[in-house]
Short mmCIF file of C-alpha atoms and ligand atoms in Angstrom, two decimals:
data_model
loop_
_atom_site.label_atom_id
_atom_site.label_comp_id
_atom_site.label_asym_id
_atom_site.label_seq_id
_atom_site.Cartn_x
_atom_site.Cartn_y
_atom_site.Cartn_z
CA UNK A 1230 -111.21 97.17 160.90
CA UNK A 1231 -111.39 93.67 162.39
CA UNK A 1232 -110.76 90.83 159.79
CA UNK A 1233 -113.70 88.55 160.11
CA UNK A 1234 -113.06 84.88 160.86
CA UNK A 1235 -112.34 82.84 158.16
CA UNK A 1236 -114.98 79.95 157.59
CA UNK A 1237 -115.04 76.97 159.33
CA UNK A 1238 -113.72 73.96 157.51
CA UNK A 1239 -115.43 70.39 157.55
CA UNK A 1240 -114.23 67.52 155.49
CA UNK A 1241 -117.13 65.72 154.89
CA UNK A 1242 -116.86 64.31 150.85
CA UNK A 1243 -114.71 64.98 147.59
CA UNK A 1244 -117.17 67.71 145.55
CA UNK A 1245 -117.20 70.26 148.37
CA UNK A 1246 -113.29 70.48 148.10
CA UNK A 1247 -111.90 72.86 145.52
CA UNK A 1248 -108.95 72.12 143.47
CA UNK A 1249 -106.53 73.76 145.53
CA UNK A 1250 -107.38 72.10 148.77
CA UNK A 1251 -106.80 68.92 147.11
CA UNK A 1252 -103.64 69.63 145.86
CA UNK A 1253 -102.21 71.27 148.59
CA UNK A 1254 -103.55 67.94 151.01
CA UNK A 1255 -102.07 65.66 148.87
CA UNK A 1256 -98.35 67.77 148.49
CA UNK A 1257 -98.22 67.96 152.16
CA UNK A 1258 -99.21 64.21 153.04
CA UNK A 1259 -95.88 63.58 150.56
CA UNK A 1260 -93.90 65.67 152.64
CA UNK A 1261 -95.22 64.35 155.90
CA UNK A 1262 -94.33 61.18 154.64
CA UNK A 1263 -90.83 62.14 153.47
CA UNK A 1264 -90.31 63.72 157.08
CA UNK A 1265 -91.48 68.02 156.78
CA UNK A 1266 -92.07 68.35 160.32
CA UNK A 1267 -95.23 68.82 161.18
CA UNK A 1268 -97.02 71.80 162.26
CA UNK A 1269 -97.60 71.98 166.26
CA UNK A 1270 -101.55 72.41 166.42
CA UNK A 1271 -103.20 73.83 169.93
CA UNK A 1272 -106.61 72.37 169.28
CA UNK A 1273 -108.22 69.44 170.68
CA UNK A 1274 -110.37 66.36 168.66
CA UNK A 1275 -112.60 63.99 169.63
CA UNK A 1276 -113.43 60.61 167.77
CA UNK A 1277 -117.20 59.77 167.92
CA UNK A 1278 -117.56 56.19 165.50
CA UNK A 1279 -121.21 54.69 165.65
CA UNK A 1280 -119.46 51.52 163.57
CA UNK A 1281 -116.63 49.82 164.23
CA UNK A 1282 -112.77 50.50 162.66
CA UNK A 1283 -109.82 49.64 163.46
CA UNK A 1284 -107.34 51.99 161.34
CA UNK A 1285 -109.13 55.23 160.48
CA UNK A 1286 -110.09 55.76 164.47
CA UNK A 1287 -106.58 55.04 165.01
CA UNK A 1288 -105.36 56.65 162.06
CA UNK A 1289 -106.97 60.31 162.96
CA UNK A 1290 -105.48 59.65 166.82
CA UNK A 1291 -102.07 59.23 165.94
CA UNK A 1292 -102.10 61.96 163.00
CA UNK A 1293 -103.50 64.29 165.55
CA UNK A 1294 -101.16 63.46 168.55
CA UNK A 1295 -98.18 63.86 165.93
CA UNK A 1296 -99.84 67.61 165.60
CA UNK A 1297 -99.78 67.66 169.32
CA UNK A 1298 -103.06 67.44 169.91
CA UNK A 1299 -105.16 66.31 172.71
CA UNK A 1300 -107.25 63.42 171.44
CA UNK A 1301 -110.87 62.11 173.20
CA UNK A 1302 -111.89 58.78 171.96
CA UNK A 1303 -115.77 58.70 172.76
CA UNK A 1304 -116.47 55.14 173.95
CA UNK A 1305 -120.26 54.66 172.73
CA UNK A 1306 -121.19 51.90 175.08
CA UNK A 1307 -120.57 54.43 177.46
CA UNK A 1308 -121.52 57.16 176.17
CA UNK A 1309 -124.89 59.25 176.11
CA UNK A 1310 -125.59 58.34 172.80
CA UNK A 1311 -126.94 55.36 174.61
CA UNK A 1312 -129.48 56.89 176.85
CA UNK A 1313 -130.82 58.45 173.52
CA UNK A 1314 -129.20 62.11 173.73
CA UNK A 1315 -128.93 62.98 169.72
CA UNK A 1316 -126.16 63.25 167.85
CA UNK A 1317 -126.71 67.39 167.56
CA UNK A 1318 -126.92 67.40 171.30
CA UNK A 1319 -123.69 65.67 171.87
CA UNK A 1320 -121.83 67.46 169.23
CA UNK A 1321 -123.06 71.07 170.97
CA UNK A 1322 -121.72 69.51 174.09
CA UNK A 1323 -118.54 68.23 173.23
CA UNK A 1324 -118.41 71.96 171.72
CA UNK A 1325 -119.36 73.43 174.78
CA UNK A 1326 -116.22 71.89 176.22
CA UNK A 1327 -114.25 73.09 174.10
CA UNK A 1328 -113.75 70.34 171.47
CA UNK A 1329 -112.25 72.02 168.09
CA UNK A 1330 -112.95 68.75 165.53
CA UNK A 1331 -115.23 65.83 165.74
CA UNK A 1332 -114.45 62.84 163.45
CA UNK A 1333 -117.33 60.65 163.05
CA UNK A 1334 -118.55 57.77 161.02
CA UNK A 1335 -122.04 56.97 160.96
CA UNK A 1336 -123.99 54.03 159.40
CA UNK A 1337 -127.00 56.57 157.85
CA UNK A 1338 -125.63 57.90 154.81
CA UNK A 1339 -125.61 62.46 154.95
CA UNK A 1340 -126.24 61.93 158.24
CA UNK A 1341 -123.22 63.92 159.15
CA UNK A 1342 -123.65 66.64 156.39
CA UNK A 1343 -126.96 67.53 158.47
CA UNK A 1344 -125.06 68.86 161.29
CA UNK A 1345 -123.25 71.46 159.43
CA UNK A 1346 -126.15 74.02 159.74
CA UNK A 1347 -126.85 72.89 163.28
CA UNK A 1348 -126.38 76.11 165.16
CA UNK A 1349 -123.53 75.39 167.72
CA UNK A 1350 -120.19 76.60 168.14
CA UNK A 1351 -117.71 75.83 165.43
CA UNK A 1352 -117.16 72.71 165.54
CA UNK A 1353 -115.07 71.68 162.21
CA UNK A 1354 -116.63 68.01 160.92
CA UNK A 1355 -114.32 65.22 159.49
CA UNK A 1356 -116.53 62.37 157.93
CA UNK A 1357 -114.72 59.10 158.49
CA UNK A 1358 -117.57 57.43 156.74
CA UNK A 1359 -121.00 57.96 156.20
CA UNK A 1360 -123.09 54.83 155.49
CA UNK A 1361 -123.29 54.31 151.90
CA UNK A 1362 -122.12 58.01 151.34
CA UNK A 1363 -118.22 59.04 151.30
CA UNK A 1364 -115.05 58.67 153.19
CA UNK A 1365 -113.26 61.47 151.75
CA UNK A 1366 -109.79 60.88 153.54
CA UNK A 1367 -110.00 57.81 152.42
CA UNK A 1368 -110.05 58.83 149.59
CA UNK A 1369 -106.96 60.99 149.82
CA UNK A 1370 -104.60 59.14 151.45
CA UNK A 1371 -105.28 56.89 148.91
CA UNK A 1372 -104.75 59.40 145.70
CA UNK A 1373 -101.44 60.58 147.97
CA UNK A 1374 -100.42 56.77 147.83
CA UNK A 1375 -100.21 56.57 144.23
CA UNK A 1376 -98.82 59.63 143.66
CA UNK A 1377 -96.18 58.14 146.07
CA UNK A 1378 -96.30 55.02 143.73
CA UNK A 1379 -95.38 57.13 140.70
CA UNK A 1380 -99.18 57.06 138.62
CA UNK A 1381 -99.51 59.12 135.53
CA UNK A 1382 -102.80 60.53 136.05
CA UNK A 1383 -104.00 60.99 132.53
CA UNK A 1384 -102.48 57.30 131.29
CA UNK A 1385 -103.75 55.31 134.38
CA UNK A 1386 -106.38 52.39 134.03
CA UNK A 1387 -107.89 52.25 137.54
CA UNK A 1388 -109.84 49.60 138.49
CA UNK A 1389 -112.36 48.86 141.13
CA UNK A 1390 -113.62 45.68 141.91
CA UNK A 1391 -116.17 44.20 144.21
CA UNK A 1392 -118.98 45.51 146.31
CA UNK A 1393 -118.87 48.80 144.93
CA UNK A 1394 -122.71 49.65 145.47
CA UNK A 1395 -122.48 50.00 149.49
CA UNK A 1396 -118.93 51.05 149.82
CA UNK A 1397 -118.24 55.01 150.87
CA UNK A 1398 -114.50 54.29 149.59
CA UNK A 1399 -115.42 53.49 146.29
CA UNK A 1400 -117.48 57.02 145.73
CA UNK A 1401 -115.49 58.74 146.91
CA UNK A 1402 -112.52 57.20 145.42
CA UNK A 1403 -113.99 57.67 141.89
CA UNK A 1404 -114.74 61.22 142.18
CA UNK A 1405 -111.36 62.19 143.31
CA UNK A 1406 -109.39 59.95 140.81
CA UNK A 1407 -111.82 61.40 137.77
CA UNK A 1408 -110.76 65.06 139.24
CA UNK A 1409 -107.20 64.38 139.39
CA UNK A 1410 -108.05 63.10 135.58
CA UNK A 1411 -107.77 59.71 135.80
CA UNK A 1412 -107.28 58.42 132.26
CA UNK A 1413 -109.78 55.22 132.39
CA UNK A 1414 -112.02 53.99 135.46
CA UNK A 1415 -113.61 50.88 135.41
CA UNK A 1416 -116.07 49.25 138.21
CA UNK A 1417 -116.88 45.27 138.30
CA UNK A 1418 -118.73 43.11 140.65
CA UNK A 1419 -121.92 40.71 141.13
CA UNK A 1420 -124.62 42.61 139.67
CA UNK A 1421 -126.64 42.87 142.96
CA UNK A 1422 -122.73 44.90 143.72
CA UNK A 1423 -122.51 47.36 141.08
CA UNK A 1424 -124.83 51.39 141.79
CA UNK A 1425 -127.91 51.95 140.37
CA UNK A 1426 -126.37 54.92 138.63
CA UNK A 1427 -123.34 55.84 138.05
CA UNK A 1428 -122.11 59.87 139.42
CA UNK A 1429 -119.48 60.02 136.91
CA UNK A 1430 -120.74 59.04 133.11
CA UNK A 1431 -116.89 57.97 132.56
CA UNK A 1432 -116.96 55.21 134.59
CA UNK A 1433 -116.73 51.74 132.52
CA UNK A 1434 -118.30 49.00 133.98
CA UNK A 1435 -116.74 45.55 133.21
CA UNK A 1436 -118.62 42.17 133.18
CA UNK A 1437 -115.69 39.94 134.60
CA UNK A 1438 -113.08 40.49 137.19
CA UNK A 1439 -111.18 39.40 134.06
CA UNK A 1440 -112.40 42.55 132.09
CA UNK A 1441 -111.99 45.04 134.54
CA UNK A 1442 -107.65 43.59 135.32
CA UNK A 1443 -106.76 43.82 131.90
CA UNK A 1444 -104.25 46.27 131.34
CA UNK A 1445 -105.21 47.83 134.59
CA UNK A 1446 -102.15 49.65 136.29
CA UNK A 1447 -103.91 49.95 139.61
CA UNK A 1448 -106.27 47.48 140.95
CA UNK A 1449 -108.41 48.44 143.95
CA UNK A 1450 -110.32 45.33 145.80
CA UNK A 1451 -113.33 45.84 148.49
CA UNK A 1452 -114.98 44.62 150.89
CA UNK A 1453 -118.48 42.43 150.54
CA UNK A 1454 -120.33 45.03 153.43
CA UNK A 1455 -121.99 42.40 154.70
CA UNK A 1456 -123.48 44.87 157.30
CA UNK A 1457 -125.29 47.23 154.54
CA UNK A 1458 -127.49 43.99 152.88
CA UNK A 1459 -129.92 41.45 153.77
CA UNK A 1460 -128.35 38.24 155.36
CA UNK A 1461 -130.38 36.32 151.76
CA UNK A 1462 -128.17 38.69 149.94
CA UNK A 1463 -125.03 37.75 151.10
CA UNK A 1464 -122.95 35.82 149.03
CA UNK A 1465 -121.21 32.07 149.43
CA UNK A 1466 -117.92 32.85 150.13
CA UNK A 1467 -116.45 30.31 147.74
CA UNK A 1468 -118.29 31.10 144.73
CA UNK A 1469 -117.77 34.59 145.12
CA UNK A 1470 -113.87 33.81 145.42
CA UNK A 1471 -114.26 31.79 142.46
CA UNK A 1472 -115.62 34.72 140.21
CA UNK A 1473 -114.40 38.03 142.41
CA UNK A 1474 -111.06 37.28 144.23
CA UNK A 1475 -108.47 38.27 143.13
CA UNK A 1476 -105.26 35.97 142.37
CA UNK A 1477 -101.64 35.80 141.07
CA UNK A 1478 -103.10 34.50 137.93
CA UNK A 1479 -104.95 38.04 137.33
CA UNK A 1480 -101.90 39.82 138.15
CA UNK A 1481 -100.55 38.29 134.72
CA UNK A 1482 -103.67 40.55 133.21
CA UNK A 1483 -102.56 43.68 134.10
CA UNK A 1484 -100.09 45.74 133.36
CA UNK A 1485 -96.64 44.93 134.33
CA UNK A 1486 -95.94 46.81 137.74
CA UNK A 1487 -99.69 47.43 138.42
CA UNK A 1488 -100.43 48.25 141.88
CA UNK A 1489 -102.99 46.38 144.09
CA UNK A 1490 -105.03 48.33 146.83
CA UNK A 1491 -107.74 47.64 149.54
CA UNK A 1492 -109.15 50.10 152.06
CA UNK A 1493 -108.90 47.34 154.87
CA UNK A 1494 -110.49 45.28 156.91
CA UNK A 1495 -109.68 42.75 153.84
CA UNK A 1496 -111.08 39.34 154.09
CA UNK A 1497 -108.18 36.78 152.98
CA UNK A 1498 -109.46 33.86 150.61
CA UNK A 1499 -112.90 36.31 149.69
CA UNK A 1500 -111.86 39.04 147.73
CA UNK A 1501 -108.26 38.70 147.62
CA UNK A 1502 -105.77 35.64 147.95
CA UNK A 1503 -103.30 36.27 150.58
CA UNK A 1504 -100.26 35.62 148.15
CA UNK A 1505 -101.79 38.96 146.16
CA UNK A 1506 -102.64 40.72 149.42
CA UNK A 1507 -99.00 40.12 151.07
CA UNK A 1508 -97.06 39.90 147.69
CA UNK A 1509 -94.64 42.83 145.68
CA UNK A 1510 -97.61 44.30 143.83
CA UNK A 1511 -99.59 44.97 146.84
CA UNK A 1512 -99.76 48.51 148.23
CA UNK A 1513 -102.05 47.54 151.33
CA UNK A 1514 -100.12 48.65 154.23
CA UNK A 1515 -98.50 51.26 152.19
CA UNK A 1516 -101.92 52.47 152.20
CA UNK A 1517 -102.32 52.29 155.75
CA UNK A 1518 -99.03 53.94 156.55
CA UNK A 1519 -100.15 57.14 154.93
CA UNK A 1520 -103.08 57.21 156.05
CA UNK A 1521 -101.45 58.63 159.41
CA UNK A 1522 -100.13 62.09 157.24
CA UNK A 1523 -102.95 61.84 154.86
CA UNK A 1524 -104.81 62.93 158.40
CA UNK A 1525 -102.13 64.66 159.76
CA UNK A 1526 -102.02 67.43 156.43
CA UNK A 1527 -106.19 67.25 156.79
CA UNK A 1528 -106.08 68.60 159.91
CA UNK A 1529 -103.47 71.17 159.07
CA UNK A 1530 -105.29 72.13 156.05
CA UNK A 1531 -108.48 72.47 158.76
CA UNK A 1532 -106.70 74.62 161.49
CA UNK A 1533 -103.66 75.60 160.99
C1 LIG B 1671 -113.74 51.00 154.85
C2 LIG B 1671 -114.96 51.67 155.45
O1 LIG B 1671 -115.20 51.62 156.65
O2 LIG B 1671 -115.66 52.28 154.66
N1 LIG B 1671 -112.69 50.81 155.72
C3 LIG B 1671 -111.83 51.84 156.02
O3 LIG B 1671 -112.21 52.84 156.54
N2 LIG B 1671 -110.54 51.69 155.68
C4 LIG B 1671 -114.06 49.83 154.04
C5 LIG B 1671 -114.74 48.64 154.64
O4 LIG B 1671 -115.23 48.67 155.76
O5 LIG B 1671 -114.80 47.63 153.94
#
C-alpha cells in the first residue's frame, strides 16, 4: 500500500507548532550557524510582501539560495495584485507554476491564516508578518539567538519594551519565550502601547522603562509602528526618548551581562541610543545574522 503524503507544513504563528518542531528548528539554526552543511532543497519560493522590509525579504532569499533554491521576489508595483487579482488568486497561480512556498507579510492581521483552507495545490505558507498578528520566525531566530547567547531559560528576566500593542514580534516573541519557560516576562510602554489583554496571564507589566530593566538579563526594544496608529497618536519623538529609550544609564539596571535586542528597522535617538544599539551588550546584528539559518532550518523543517 501507498504511504499517503505527509501534510503540508505552513509556518504561520508560535501555538500551531508542537514542541518538537521547535526544538528541532532551533538545534538546527545552531548548527547552521556553527557550519552543518546545509541540506540541498529542489523546491522553488517566492516572496510576496504587501509592506515594506528590508531583512526578513532578504533574510528568506539568502536562507533559501543557501538550500539551493530558486527564489522569485514578487515586485508588487508590478504585480497583479495591482489590477485587483486577490491574494487567493495569485497564490493558486504562483502554484499553478509550480511555486513550492510563498512567504508573505501582510498588513491585515490572519489574513494569511485564511488561505490555508483555500483549495489550491500545496502551497506551504511562511508568515513573515501579519499586521498586528505574528511573525513566528521572528520569533525563532530570535529564541535561537539567545540560546546562542548562553540564556537559562527558567532563570531569565526578559523584558520587552515599547510599542508592544501593534507589534507581531512582540506576540509572538512572548509565546515562544513562555513555552521554552521563560522564568519572568515583563512588557512596558506608553499606555496607549501596552494590549488590551494580555495571551499569557504571566506576563508582568511594568510602569517605567526603569521597572521593566531592573535585573533584566535580556532587554528587547521595538519599534513605535507608526504605520498601525492614527497620525494624533503618534508620539513626540523627544519625549518619548525621554521616558522609553533606552540608554547606557539603564544598562547599569540590569543585570550584569544582560543582552539588548531589537527586531530592526531601529530608529536611533527614539527607542534606543546609538551607544546601546552599537555597544558590547547589544545583540542587534547578531540577531540579524541568524536570522539567515533561523530560515534556512525553517525551510528544512518544511520540505526536506
Ligand atoms: C518587524 C516587523 O516587520 O514586524 N521587523 C522585522 O521583521 N524584523 C518590526 C518592525 O517593523 O518594527
Amino acid at each position: 500500500m501507498e504511504k499517503p503524503d505527509p501534510p503540508v507544513r505552513h509556518l504561520l504563528d508560535i501555538d500551531s507548532l508542537a514542541e518538537r518542531d521547535i526544538e528541532s528548528i532551533i538545534e538546527r539554526t545552531l548548527d547552521l550557524a556553527d557550519g552543518a552543511p546545509p541540506e540541498q532543497l529542489d523546491f522553488t519560493t517566492a516572496n510576496l510582501f504587501f509592506e515594506p522590509s528590508t531583512r526578513t525579504r532578504v533574510s528568506f532569499e539568502l536562507a533559501a539560495s543557501r538550500l539551493g533554491m530558486r527564489v522569485i521576489n514578487i515586485e508588487l508595483e508590478r504585480s497583479s495584485a495591482t489590477k485587483g487579482e486577490s491574494l487567493e488568486d495569485t497564490v493558486a497561480t504562483l502554484a499553478a507554476m509550480g511555486v513550492d512556498c510563498l512567504v508573505a507579510r501582510h498588513p491585515e492581521t490572519g489574513r494569511l491564516h485564511e488561505m490555508v483552507n483555500h483549495p489550491q495545490p500545496p502551497v506551504r505558507l511562511l508568515n513573515a508578518g501579519d499586521g498586528q498578528g505574528e511573525h513566528p520566525s521572528q520569533a525563532l531566530l530570535d529564541a535561537a539567538t539567545l540560546v546562542a547567547g548562553g540564556i537559562d531559560w527558567p532563570a531569565a528576566t526578559i523584558a520587552i519594551v515599547g510599542d508592544v500593542r501593534h507589534s507581531r514580534v512582540a506576540r509572538s516573541d512572548i509565546k515562544l519565550f513562555a513555552r521554552l519557560g521563560a522564568g519572568c516576562l515583563r512588557i512596558a510602554g506608553p499606555g496607549e502601547m501596552l494590549p488590551d489583554r494580555l495571551d499569557n496571564d504571566r506576563v508582568e507589566v511594568c510602569s517605567t522603562l526603569e521597572a521593566a530593566v531592573r535585573n533584566a538579563d535580556v532587554i528587547m526594544m521595538l519599534r513605535v509602528q507608526r504605520e498601525r496608529m492614527d497620525r494624533a497618536g503618534w508620539p513626540d519623538p523627544d519625549q518619548y526618548h525621554h521616558h522609553w529609550g533606552l540608554t547606557e544609564a539603564h544598562l547599569g539596571m540590569a543585570r550584569p551581562g544582560c543582552h539588548v535586542m531589537h527586531p530592526g528597522p531601529i530608529n536611533r535617538g527614539m527607542e534606543i541610543d546609538a551607544a546601546v544599539a552599537d555597544g558590547p551588550r547589544s545583540l542587534i546584528l547578531e540577531q540579524v545574522r541568524m536570522g539567515v539559518y533561523a530560515r534556512m532550518a525553517i525551510f528544512e523543517w518544511m520540505l526536506a
